[in-house]
Amino acid sequence: MPRRPSANTTNTRKPADTIHVEREKNVSFFSQVKSFVQDRRTHYITGAILVALALFLAVAYFSFFFTGFHDDSLLTSPDKTLKRHDIHNVMGLPGAWSAEWLINGSFGISSIALILLLLVFGLKLLHVTSTSGTRWFFHTSFWLLWTSIVLGFAQTMFGFNHWFLQLGGSHGRMLASWLNSYVYPIGMVMIILLTLIIYCIVADPHFSDHMAAAWEWLKRKCTKQPYDGELFAQSSDETEAMEDETQDEKSDDTSAVLTFTNTDEVVQIDVLDPGPEEGPEVVPVTDDDPLLNLQVEVTNNSAIQVVDELPDPEPQPVDPNAPKVGFKIQDTKQDELVAADEVVQDPLEKLGPYDPRKELSHYKFPSLDLLKVYDNESAPVIDQQEQQDNANRIVTTLRNYGIEIDSIKATVGPTVTLYEVVPKAGIRVVKIQNLENDIMMSLSATGIRIIAPMPGKGTVGIEVPNEKPQVVSMHSVLASKRFQEEKKMRLPIAYGRTITNEVFMFDLAKTPHLLVAGATGTGKSVAINAILTSLLYKKHPSELKLVLVDPKMVEFAPYKPLLRHYLAAMPDTDPDQIVITDCDRVINTLNSLVIEMENRYKLLMDAGVRNLEDYNDKFINRRLNPDKLIGDSLHHQYLPYIVIVIDEYGDFIMQAGKQVETPIARITQKARAVGMHMILATQRPSVNIVTGVIKANIPTRIALRTQSVIDSRTVLDAKGAEQLIGRGDSLYAGNASVTRVQCAFVDTPEVDQIVGFIEQQQHFLQPYQLPEYIPEGAEGDALAPGSVDMKKLDPMFADVARYVVSKQEGSTSRLQRAFEIGYNRAGKLSDQLEAAGIVGPNKGPKGRDVLIQDFDQLEALLQQLNV
């Protein structure tokens, strides 16, 4: 055994000269300038200056139109004794000079674009607006230059050169004169129109479609063809464009085959079109023709009609046993045209890929300036003396127990420093591991963690808390290049920073479910907020839906305003209860999510795909028919990801037990493939809460500081979580490895600002509708399967009924598109309309017949139903 040194023994050996500690780098001048430019105070001061300058120039600009004639003579006068009180501009001499330069000296009347650009950038720096500065710069630059040239050319052509006002300014006048000297006026007009068309094509992707529609409208006007009123109509949903279109013009060169059939033979007669000038051809009927009493006229549109009935010269008795004679008309030319149209008209080529973001095309993602910026948030604060002292203590402690090392290296993280020790050959790693408490005592640390050995390295890691831990801000994580440029992850989560100060990210879609456990006050709620914030900054409302369960009633309350953007709920949910707080609603919601999962599997099975990514890709490429009925009320649609977050699910396990655990187990077992992912959080990671069923289906876990090593083993199947320092210090267990990560800090005011920003954006009419779940035996007057309770009609019933009668169309898919509701709610409304006698039964793809034809009858029915 190693000999313990006595108290009188003095250690005269110096620490190993191979100790390497990272040095703090001097902050460069460029970093200081960058920090000054990014400072929010700098933004506010600059923004205020720009807004004030824009307002000053605007007043001077408009005043110039009334005072410019007088002021221009003073400013251009050779007399240098200009008196300030002689200036008439509202803004005085500076205003007169500024307006003179803006209008006559630069770009003319179009200089208002410069003032507008200054105002927009000023408001953007003041965080009043979040509009795109690049887009504004592009549009204003074009109109500034183009309008200046056009006005300068017009003023030159019409001889208004002696005005005090230069319409196009010096820029427009000189450039228009220079171009005019080369291409002459006709060439100038062509250049002006060409540049305008190019700009319209670049600025508006649908410009060519608008031009084509305008051309068709012009042709109809010139040819005096009837206008159907649909030329410029925009569809509320792209799937309506897939419906068959009626043909406006008939073919001029058509032929038909008239086929007479009876029980004995089939006779085909080719009928040729005589042409429009020869008129219709009358086909005579002989006495022995089976169709004796019919005379058929073939028009130039190959339409066959009965013209007259010839009298029977000798009435003959009808034999009841005679074979029945029938006929059918086959238009071969028209069949060829229809068949060719069906082959050529591919939905993807006709409509282009489906854009799930089109319905909320004006939605804007929250900007990074909504998050708080901390000092030195992107680089760790390095205390060189602290590192050297800790390294010396570690080396001394190991040497006191007979463990010699070859080298030690320190890597500084935001809250913890990792010291990598390379022991000499022949030293057993377990000996270092057994000295954990001794090393912690020598360092006077609150807790250390020894990794022996470190995966993929020939070193032993000793993690020591920093004396001055650094806050990892959410801003520094989301503003990182890795998060901004991430394209492969379906649900990217920027969780925090590792011990090497690198941004730590993971894909929740690959996880596929997550367990977050830790004692009270260790940062569990902050970790959940960091996960939700990452999703809000990366996913569009059409691509992500959230189900939030909060027994504490206060943790997820700030997210309530997102109910029409990101939240999902069962039908008829009170907006104030969009965040689920009581146990009964949790049970119903979890079972509703199970039904949603099963419905999604039915859609995937019909589409012939195995996961949500392939299904949505197939829907985007127009390979799935949204009008196809699947099962009772399902239709193909773009499916968003659903993330279920349950904070402190241990409360529900203790109250309801298997009623909660069973649907959680079903969702975690099967929901990955259909894009449904669950995040469970608890502050009691005991074996009766984190059960074996839950652990088996949730392989990815985040452990914050736990009360004991037993809790650490319950969560991670390994110790270590009990030695964490709290305040977001956590261990991420996934992919057969454990990584220490400092969770990013996002405060409640930051969450409120993000939610407030999103609340002002374009939104859906209602939350994402989950299937309705009725507990078995919950009420004594439960309805029979398939029946409808007319006492509990949908709030939209009356509006939908009036719409159906006005349009005389009652298909479920039509209601879904017209009222922007989910298929489940539209199907429920269709059943209620059928029960009320407004529409007939479902006929599959043909929709439903409308049984009520006038509004008086409908209003009487609605009055009887008290709606």
mmCIF file of N, CA, C and O in Angstrom, residues 167-243:
data_model
loop_
_atom_site.group_PDB
_atom_site.id
_atom_site.type_symbol
_atom_site.label_atom_id
_atom_site.label_comp_id
_atom_site.label_asym_id
_atom_site.label_seq_id
_atom_site.Cartn_x
_atom_site.Cartn_y
_atom_site.Cartn_z
ATOM 1 N N LEU A 167 -37.797 67.965 -61.355
ATOM 2 C CA LEU A 167 -38.607 66.799 -60.971
ATOM 3 C C LEU A 167 -37.746 65.566 -60.700
ATOM 4 O O LEU A 167 -38.022 64.801 -59.781
ATOM 5 N N GLY A 168 -36.742 65.362 -61.527
ATOM 6 C CA GLY A 168 -35.874 64.200 -61.341
ATOM 7 C C GLY A 168 -34.556 64.541 -60.685
ATOM 8 O O GLY A 168 -33.696 63.650 -60.552
ATOM 9 N N GLY A 169 -34.367 65.775 -60.275
ATOM 10 C CA GLY A 169 -33.109 66.163 -59.677
ATOM 11 C C GLY A 169 -31.972 66.162 -60.680
ATOM 12 O O GLY A 169 -32.140 65.858 -61.867
ATOM 13 N N SER A 170 -30.796 66.513 -60.205
ATOM 14 C CA SER A 170 -29.629 66.529 -61.099
ATOM 15 C C SER A 170 -29.298 65.125 -61.570
ATOM 16 O O SER A 170 -28.864 64.922 -62.710
ATOM 17 N N HIS A 171 -29.507 64.140 -60.723
ATOM 18 C CA HIS A 171 -29.237 62.751 -61.110
ATOM 19 C C HIS A 171 -30.129 62.333 -62.270
ATOM 20 O O HIS A 171 -29.668 61.790 -63.287
ATOM 21 N N GLY A 172 -31.434 62.540 -62.136
ATOM 22 C CA GLY A 172 -32.358 62.131 -63.188
ATOM 23 C C GLY A 172 -32.153 62.894 -64.474
ATOM 24 O O GLY A 172 -32.227 62.320 -65.573
ATOM 25 N N ARG A 173 -31.886 64.224 -64.372
ATOM 26 C CA ARG A 173 -31.713 65.029 -65.571
ATOM 27 C C ARG A 173 -30.472 64.608 -66.350
ATOM 28 O O ARG A 173 -30.523 64.408 -67.572
ATOM 29 N N MET A 174 -29.351 64.450 -65.672
ATOM 30 C CA MET A 174 -28.104 64.105 -66.368
ATOM 31 C C MET A 174 -28.150 62.693 -66.943
ATOM 32 O O MET A 174 -27.748 62.460 -68.092
ATOM 33 N N LEU A 175 -28.639 61.719 -66.152
ATOM 34 C CA LEU A 175 -28.661 60.342 -66.648
ATOM 35 C C LEU A 175 -29.650 60.177 -67.786
ATOM 36 O O LEU A 175 -29.377 59.467 -68.773
ATOM 37 N N ALA A 176 -30.809 60.852 -67.707
ATOM 38 C CA ALA A 176 -31.787 60.769 -68.795
ATOM 39 C C ALA A 176 -31.235 61.421 -70.064
ATOM 40 O O ALA A 176 -31.419 60.896 -71.172
ATOM 41 N N SER A 177 -30.545 62.546 -69.930
ATOM 42 C CA SER A 177 -29.957 63.198 -71.109
ATOM 43 C C SER A 177 -28.877 62.318 -71.723
ATOM 44 O O SER A 177 -28.769 62.218 -72.958
ATOM 45 N N TRP A 178 -28.089 61.678 -70.887
ATOM 46 C CA TRP A 178 -27.010 60.828 -71.426
ATOM 47 C C TRP A 178 -27.575 59.621 -72.167
ATOM 48 O O TRP A 178 -27.118 59.281 -73.267
ATOM 49 N N LEU A 179 -28.580 58.962 -71.596
ATOM 50 C CA LEU A 179 -29.187 57.824 -72.277
ATOM 51 C C LEU A 179 -29.924 58.259 -73.533
ATOM 52 O O LEU A 179 -29.885 57.572 -74.567
ATOM 53 N N ASN A 180 -30.582 59.403 -73.471
ATOM 54 C CA ASN A 180 -31.342 59.885 -74.618
ATOM 55 C C ASN A 180 -30.440 60.194 -75.802
ATOM 56 O O ASN A 180 -30.815 60.049 -76.963
ATOM 57 N N SER A 181 -29.203 60.599 -75.529
ATOM 58 C CA SER A 181 -28.267 60.890 -76.617
ATOM 59 C C SER A 181 -27.824 59.630 -77.343
ATOM 60 O O SER A 181 -27.356 59.703 -78.485
ATOM 61 N N TYR A 182 -27.981 58.468 -76.714
ATOM 62 C CA TYR A 182 -27.580 57.209 -77.342
ATOM 63 C C TYR A 182 -28.768 56.493 -77.996
ATOM 64 O O TYR A 182 -28.668 56.024 -79.137
ATOM 65 N N VAL A 183 -29.874 56.368 -77.300
ATOM 66 C CA VAL A 183 -30.966 55.521 -77.786
ATOM 67 C C VAL A 183 -32.180 56.317 -78.233
ATOM 68 O O VAL A 183 -33.158 55.702 -78.686
ATOM 69 N N TYR A 184 -32.172 57.638 -78.072
ATOM 70 C CA TYR A 184 -33.283 58.474 -78.470
ATOM 71 C C TYR A 184 -34.544 58.169 -77.641
ATOM 72 O O TYR A 184 -34.583 57.199 -76.871
ATOM 73 N N PRO A 185 -35.582 58.988 -77.780
ATOM 74 C CA PRO A 185 -36.751 58.833 -76.898
ATOM 75 C C PRO A 185 -37.399 57.454 -76.952
ATOM 76 O O PRO A 185 -37.814 56.924 -75.914
ATOM 77 N N ILE A 186 -37.531 56.858 -78.142
ATOM 78 C CA ILE A 186 -38.181 55.556 -78.218
ATOM 79 C C ILE A 186 -37.370 54.518 -77.437
ATOM 80 O O ILE A 186 -37.912 53.683 -76.703
ATOM 81 N N GLY A 187 -36.066 54.546 -77.594
ATOM 82 C CA GLY A 187 -35.222 53.628 -76.836
ATOM 83 C C GLY A 187 -35.314 53.870 -75.342
ATOM 84 O O GLY A 187 -35.278 52.932 -74.532
ATOM 85 N N MET A 188 -35.441 55.151 -74.932
ATOM 86 C CA MET A 188 -35.574 55.461 -73.511
ATOM 87 C C MET A 188 -36.849 54.854 -72.936
ATOM 88 O O MET A 188 -36.849 54.280 -71.841
ATOM 89 N N VAL A 189 -37.948 54.980 -73.688
ATOM 90 C CA VAL A 189 -39.214 54.414 -73.225
ATOM 91 C C VAL A 189 -39.098 52.899 -73.077
ATOM 92 O O VAL A 189 -39.578 52.305 -72.099
ATOM 93 N N MET A 190 -38.428 52.237 -74.027
ATOM 94 C CA MET A 190 -38.255 50.783 -73.946
ATOM 95 C C MET A 190 -37.408 50.401 -72.740
ATOM 96 O O MET A 190 -37.711 49.423 -72.035
ATOM 97 N N ILE A 191 -36.353 51.150 -72.471
ATOM 98 C CA ILE A 191 -35.506 50.855 -71.310
ATOM 99 C C ILE A 191 -36.279 51.041 -70.016
ATOM 100 O O ILE A 191 -36.191 50.223 -69.087
ATOM 101 N N ILE A 192 -37.063 52.103 -69.936
ATOM 102 C CA ILE A 192 -37.850 52.373 -68.724
ATOM 103 C C ILE A 192 -38.844 51.250 -68.464
ATOM 104 O O ILE A 192 -38.971 50.743 -67.343
ATOM 105 N N LEU A 193 -39.559 50.828 -69.521
ATOM 106 C CA LEU A 193 -40.537 49.755 -69.340
ATOM 107 C C LEU A 193 -39.859 48.426 -69.023
ATOM 108 O O LEU A 193 -40.351 47.642 -68.202
ATOM 109 N N LEU A 194 -38.715 48.158 -69.662
ATOM 110 C CA LEU A 194 -38.015 46.894 -69.421
ATOM 111 C C LEU A 194 -37.547 46.784 -67.971
ATOM 112 O O LEU A 194 -37.713 45.748 -67.322
ATOM 113 N N THR A 195 -36.964 47.862 -67.461
ATOM 114 C CA THR A 195 -36.498 47.826 -66.068
ATOM 115 C C THR A 195 -37.660 47.672 -65.097
ATOM 116 O O THR A 195 -37.545 46.977 -64.078
ATOM 117 N N LEU A 196 -38.805 48.287 -65.404
ATOM 118 C CA LEU A 196 -39.973 48.144 -64.529
ATOM 119 C C LEU A 196 -40.484 46.706 -64.523
ATOM 120 O O LEU A 196 -40.828 46.155 -63.469
ATOM 121 N N ILE A 197 -40.509 46.070 -65.701
ATOM 122 C CA ILE A 197 -40.975 44.678 -65.783
ATOM 123 C C ILE A 197 -40.026 43.755 -65.023
ATOM 124 O O ILE A 197 -40.448 42.848 -64.296
ATOM 125 N N ILE A 198 -38.720 43.971 -65.187
ATOM 126 C CA ILE A 198 -37.746 43.131 -64.467
ATOM 127 C C ILE A 198 -37.918 43.274 -62.962
ATOM 128 O O ILE A 198 -37.883 42.295 -62.210
ATOM 129 N N TYR A 199 -38.136 44.507 -62.517
ATOM 130 C CA TYR A 199 -38.341 44.724 -61.077
ATOM 131 C C TYR A 199 -39.593 44.004 -60.588
ATOM 132 O O TYR A 199 -39.577 43.366 -59.531
ATOM 133 N N CYS A 200 -40.670 44.092 -61.342
ATOM 134 C CA CYS A 200 -41.916 43.430 -60.937
ATOM 135 C C CYS A 200 -41.743 41.923 -60.871
ATOM 136 O O CYS A 200 -42.279 41.259 -59.975
ATOM 137 N N ILE A 201 -40.982 41.356 -61.825
ATOM 138 C CA ILE A 201 -40.750 39.909 -61.811
ATOM 139 C C ILE A 201 -39.937 39.502 -60.598
ATOM 140 O O ILE A 201 -40.217 38.488 -59.940
ATOM 141 N N VAL A 202 -38.931 40.297 -60.257
ATOM 142 C CA VAL A 202 -38.092 39.967 -59.100
ATOM 143 C C VAL A 202 -38.849 40.174 -57.799
ATOM 144 O O VAL A 202 -38.753 39.363 -56.868
ATOM 145 N N ALA A 203 -39.647 41.260 -57.717
ATOM 146 C CA ALA A 203 -40.326 41.582 -56.458
ATOM 147 C C ALA A 203 -41.539 40.709 -56.202
ATOM 148 O O ALA A 203 -41.864 40.412 -55.059
ATOM 149 N N ASP A 204 -42.229 40.283 -57.266
ATOM 150 C CA ASP A 204 -43.458 39.495 -57.102
ATOM 151 C C ASP A 204 -43.323 38.186 -57.865
ATOM 152 O O ASP A 204 -43.314 38.183 -59.099
ATOM 153 N N PRO A 205 -43.232 37.036 -57.171
ATOM 154 C CA PRO A 205 -43.091 35.746 -57.881
ATOM 155 C C PRO A 205 -44.301 35.411 -58.739
ATOM 156 O O PRO A 205 -44.191 34.612 -59.664
ATOM 157 N N HIS A 206 -45.476 36.011 -58.444
ATOM 158 C CA HIS A 206 -46.687 35.702 -59.193
ATOM 159 C C HIS A 206 -46.996 36.758 -60.249
ATOM 160 O O HIS A 206 -48.115 36.797 -60.766
ATOM 161 N N PHE A 207 -46.012 37.590 -60.603
ATOM 162 C CA PHE A 207 -46.263 38.651 -61.572
ATOM 163 C C PHE A 207 -46.637 38.077 -62.941
ATOM 164 O O PHE A 207 -47.532 38.577 -63.606
ATOM 165 N N SER A 208 -45.929 37.012 -63.337
ATOM 166 C CA SER A 208 -46.235 36.409 -64.638
ATOM 167 C C SER A 208 -47.648 35.849 -64.667
ATOM 168 O O SER A 208 -48.336 35.919 -65.694
ATOM 169 N N ASP A 209 -48.114 35.302 -63.542
ATOM 170 C CA ASP A 209 -49.485 34.793 -63.487
ATOM 171 C C ASP A 209 -50.496 35.931 -63.618
ATOM 172 O O ASP A 209 -51.513 35.804 -64.302
ATOM 173 N N HIS A 210 -50.206 37.049 -62.962
ATOM 174 C CA HIS A 210 -51.105 38.198 -63.076
ATOM 175 C C HIS A 210 -51.142 38.731 -64.504
ATOM 176 O O HIS A 210 -52.210 39.107 -65.010
ATOM 177 N N MET A 211 -50.001 38.767 -65.169
ATOM 178 C CA MET A 211 -49.959 39.237 -66.547
ATOM 179 C C MET A 211 -50.736 38.298 -67.472
ATOM 180 O O MET A 211 -51.439 38.750 -68.380
ATOM 181 N N ALA A 212 -50.592 36.983 -67.234
ATOM 182 C CA ALA A 212 -51.336 36.021 -68.054
ATOM 183 C C ALA A 212 -52.841 36.178 -67.848
ATOM 184 O O ALA A 212 -53.625 36.114 -68.797
ATOM 185 N N ALA A 213 -53.236 36.390 -66.603
ATOM 186 C CA ALA A 213 -54.660 36.588 -66.334
ATOM 187 C C ALA A 213 -55.164 37.875 -66.978
ATOM 188 O O ALA A 213 -56.274 37.919 -67.526
ATOM 189 N N ALA A 214 -54.371 38.933 -66.925
ATOM 190 C CA ALA A 214 -54.768 40.189 -67.563
ATOM 191 C C ALA A 214 -54.881 40.032 -69.076
ATOM 192 O O ALA A 214 -55.785 40.587 -69.712
ATOM 193 N N TRP A 215 -53.961 39.266 -69.661
ATOM 194 C CA TRP A 215 -54.005 39.024 -71.106
ATOM 195 C C TRP A 215 -55.270 38.246 -71.499
ATOM 196 O O TRP A 215 -55.918 38.550 -72.501
ATOM 197 N N GLU A 216 -55.615 37.235 -70.707
ATOM 198 C CA GLU A 216 -56.837 36.488 -70.987
ATOM 199 C C GLU A 216 -58.061 37.378 -70.880
ATOM 200 O O GLU A 216 -58.994 37.285 -71.680
ATOM 201 N N TRP A 217 -58.086 38.256 -69.865
ATOM 202 C CA TRP A 217 -59.202 39.180 -69.709
ATOM 203 C C TRP A 217 -59.300 40.121 -70.894
ATOM 204 O O TRP A 217 -60.391 40.413 -71.389
ATOM 205 N N LEU A 218 -58.153 40.605 -71.396
ATOM 206 C CA LEU A 218 -58.154 41.510 -72.543
ATOM 207 C C LEU A 218 -58.648 40.809 -73.799
ATOM 208 O O LEU A 218 -59.403 41.375 -74.588
ATOM 209 N N LYS A 219 -58.225 39.543 -73.963
ATOM 210 C CA LYS A 219 -58.697 38.794 -75.135
ATOM 211 C C LYS A 219 -60.213 38.594 -75.082
ATOM 212 O O LYS A 219 -60.901 38.668 -76.095
ATOM 213 N N ARG A 220 -60.736 38.327 -73.888
ATOM 214 C CA ARG A 220 -62.178 38.144 -73.768
ATOM 215 C C ARG A 220 -62.925 39.436 -74.112
ATOM 216 O O ARG A 220 -63.978 39.408 -74.751
ATOM 217 N N LYS A 221 -62.357 40.574 -73.667
ATOM 218 C CA LYS A 221 -63.000 41.852 -73.985
ATOM 219 C C LYS A 221 -62.971 42.138 -75.473
ATOM 220 O O LYS A 221 -63.939 42.628 -76.057
ATOM 221 N N CYS A 222 -61.823 41.839 -76.118
ATOM 222 C CA CYS A 222 -61.691 42.129 -77.549
ATOM 223 C C CYS A 222 -62.567 41.224 -78.391
ATOM 224 O O CYS A 222 -63.106 41.631 -79.414
ATOM 225 N N THR A 223 -62.700 39.963 -77.979
ATOM 226 C CA THR A 223 -63.497 39.006 -78.746
ATOM 227 C C THR A 223 -64.947 38.950 -78.285
ATOM 228 O O THR A 223 -65.723 38.159 -78.790
ATOM 229 N N LYS A 224 -65.288 39.816 -77.268
ATOM 230 C CA LYS A 224 -66.648 39.906 -76.756
ATOM 231 C C LYS A 224 -67.161 38.571 -76.249
ATOM 232 O O LYS A 224 -68.325 38.206 -76.427
ATOM 233 N N GLN A 225 -66.305 37.802 -75.631
ATOM 234 C CA GLN A 225 -66.712 36.548 -75.032
ATOM 235 C C GLN A 225 -67.233 36.812 -73.632
ATOM 236 O O GLN A 225 -66.777 37.732 -72.959
ATOM 237 N N PRO A 226 -68.174 36.011 -73.167
ATOM 238 C CA PRO A 226 -68.719 36.237 -71.811
ATOM 239 C C PRO A 226 -67.655 36.027 -70.759
ATOM 240 O O PRO A 226 -66.827 35.136 -70.864
ATOM 241 N N TYR A 227 -67.714 36.852 -69.762
ATOM 242 C CA TYR A 227 -66.734 36.797 -68.670
ATOM 243 C C TYR A 227 -67.379 36.080 -67.489
ATOM 244 O O TYR A 227 -68.471 36.428 -67.047
ATOM 245 N N ASP A 228 -66.711 35.050 -67.010
ATOM 246 C CA ASP A 228 -67.300 34.214 -65.967
ATOM 247 C C ASP A 228 -67.068 34.723 -64.559
ATOM 248 O O ASP A 228 -67.490 34.102 -63.593
ATOM 249 N N GLY A 229 -66.370 35.839 -64.425
ATOM 250 C CA GLY A 229 -66.173 36.402 -63.098
ATOM 251 C C GLY A 229 -65.154 35.696 -62.253
ATOM 252 O O GLY A 229 -64.964 36.022 -61.106
ATOM 253 N N GLU A 230 -64.470 34.688 -62.795
ATOM 254 C CA GLU A 230 -63.516 33.905 -62.012
ATOM 255 C C GLU A 230 -62.081 34.128 -62.433
ATOM 256 O O GLU A 230 -61.184 33.472 -61.948
ATOM 257 N N LEU A 231 -61.885 35.077 -63.386
ATOM 258 C CA LEU A 231 -60.550 35.186 -63.969
ATOM 259 C C LEU A 231 -59.519 35.614 -62.953
ATOM 260 O O LEU A 231 -58.427 35.057 -62.880
ATOM 261 N N PHE A 232 -59.867 36.601 -62.135
ATOM 262 C CA PHE A 232 -58.905 37.121 -61.179
ATOM 263 C C PHE A 232 -59.180 36.629 -59.766
ATOM 264 O O PHE A 232 -58.620 37.122 -58.818
ATOM 265 N N ALA A 233 -60.116 35.701 -59.630
ATOM 266 C CA ALA A 233 -60.452 35.209 -58.286
ATOM 267 C C ALA A 233 -59.311 34.387 -57.739
ATOM 268 O O ALA A 233 -58.716 33.589 -58.437
ATOM 269 N N GLN A 234 -59.008 34.604 -56.484
ATOM 270 C CA GLN A 234 -57.967 33.849 -55.808
ATOM 271 C C GLN A 234 -58.631 32.808 -54.926
ATOM 272 O O GLN A 234 -59.519 33.098 -54.135
ATOM 273 N N SER A 235 -58.169 31.554 -55.017
ATOM 274 C CA SER A 235 -58.719 30.462 -54.220
ATOM 275 C C SER A 235 -58.272 30.588 -52.787
ATOM 276 O O SER A 235 -57.152 30.962 -52.511
ATOM 277 N N SER A 236 -59.183 30.262 -51.875
ATOM 278 C CA SER A 236 -58.812 30.279 -50.455
ATOM 279 C C SER A 236 -57.923 29.123 -50.091
ATOM 280 O O SER A 236 -57.283 29.141 -49.067
ATOM 281 N N ASP A 237 -57.847 28.108 -50.914
ATOM 282 C CA ASP A 237 -56.982 26.960 -50.638
ATOM 283 C C ASP A 237 -56.505 26.424 -51.960
ATOM 284 O O ASP A 237 -57.252 26.358 -52.928
ATOM 285 N N GLU A 238 -55.249 26.049 -52.027
ATOM 286 C CA GLU A 238 -54.689 25.601 -53.296
ATOM 287 C C GLU A 238 -55.339 24.306 -53.779
ATOM 288 O O GLU A 238 -55.303 23.990 -54.952
ATOM 289 N N THR A 239 -55.940 23.517 -52.888
ATOM 290 C CA THR A 239 -56.517 22.260 -53.315
ATOM 291 C C THR A 239 -57.745 22.463 -54.190
ATOM 292 O O THR A 239 -58.129 21.567 -54.937
ATOM 293 N N GLU A 240 -58.389 23.669 -54.125
ATOM 294 C CA GLU A 240 -59.522 23.914 -54.996
ATOM 295 C C GLU A 240 -59.117 23.954 -56.448
ATOM 296 O O GLU A 240 -59.916 23.703 -57.335
ATOM 297 N N ALA A 241 -57.868 24.303 -56.730
ATOM 298 C CA ALA A 241 -57.412 24.377 -58.115
ATOM 299 C C ALA A 241 -57.327 23.018 -58.763
ATOM 300 O O ALA A 241 -57.184 22.914 -59.970
ATOM 301 N N MET A 242 -57.380 21.939 -57.951
ATOM 302 C CA MET A 242 -57.293 20.596 -58.496
ATOM 303 C C MET A 242 -58.653 20.113 -59.038
ATOM 304 O O MET A 242 -58.751 19.045 -59.619
ATOM 305 N N GLU A 243 -59.751 20.885 -58.775
ATOM 306 C CA GLU A 243 -61.057 20.482 -59.273
ATOM 307 C C GLU A 243 -61.117 20.665 -60.786
ATOM 308 O O GLU A 243 -60.441 21.500 -61.376
#
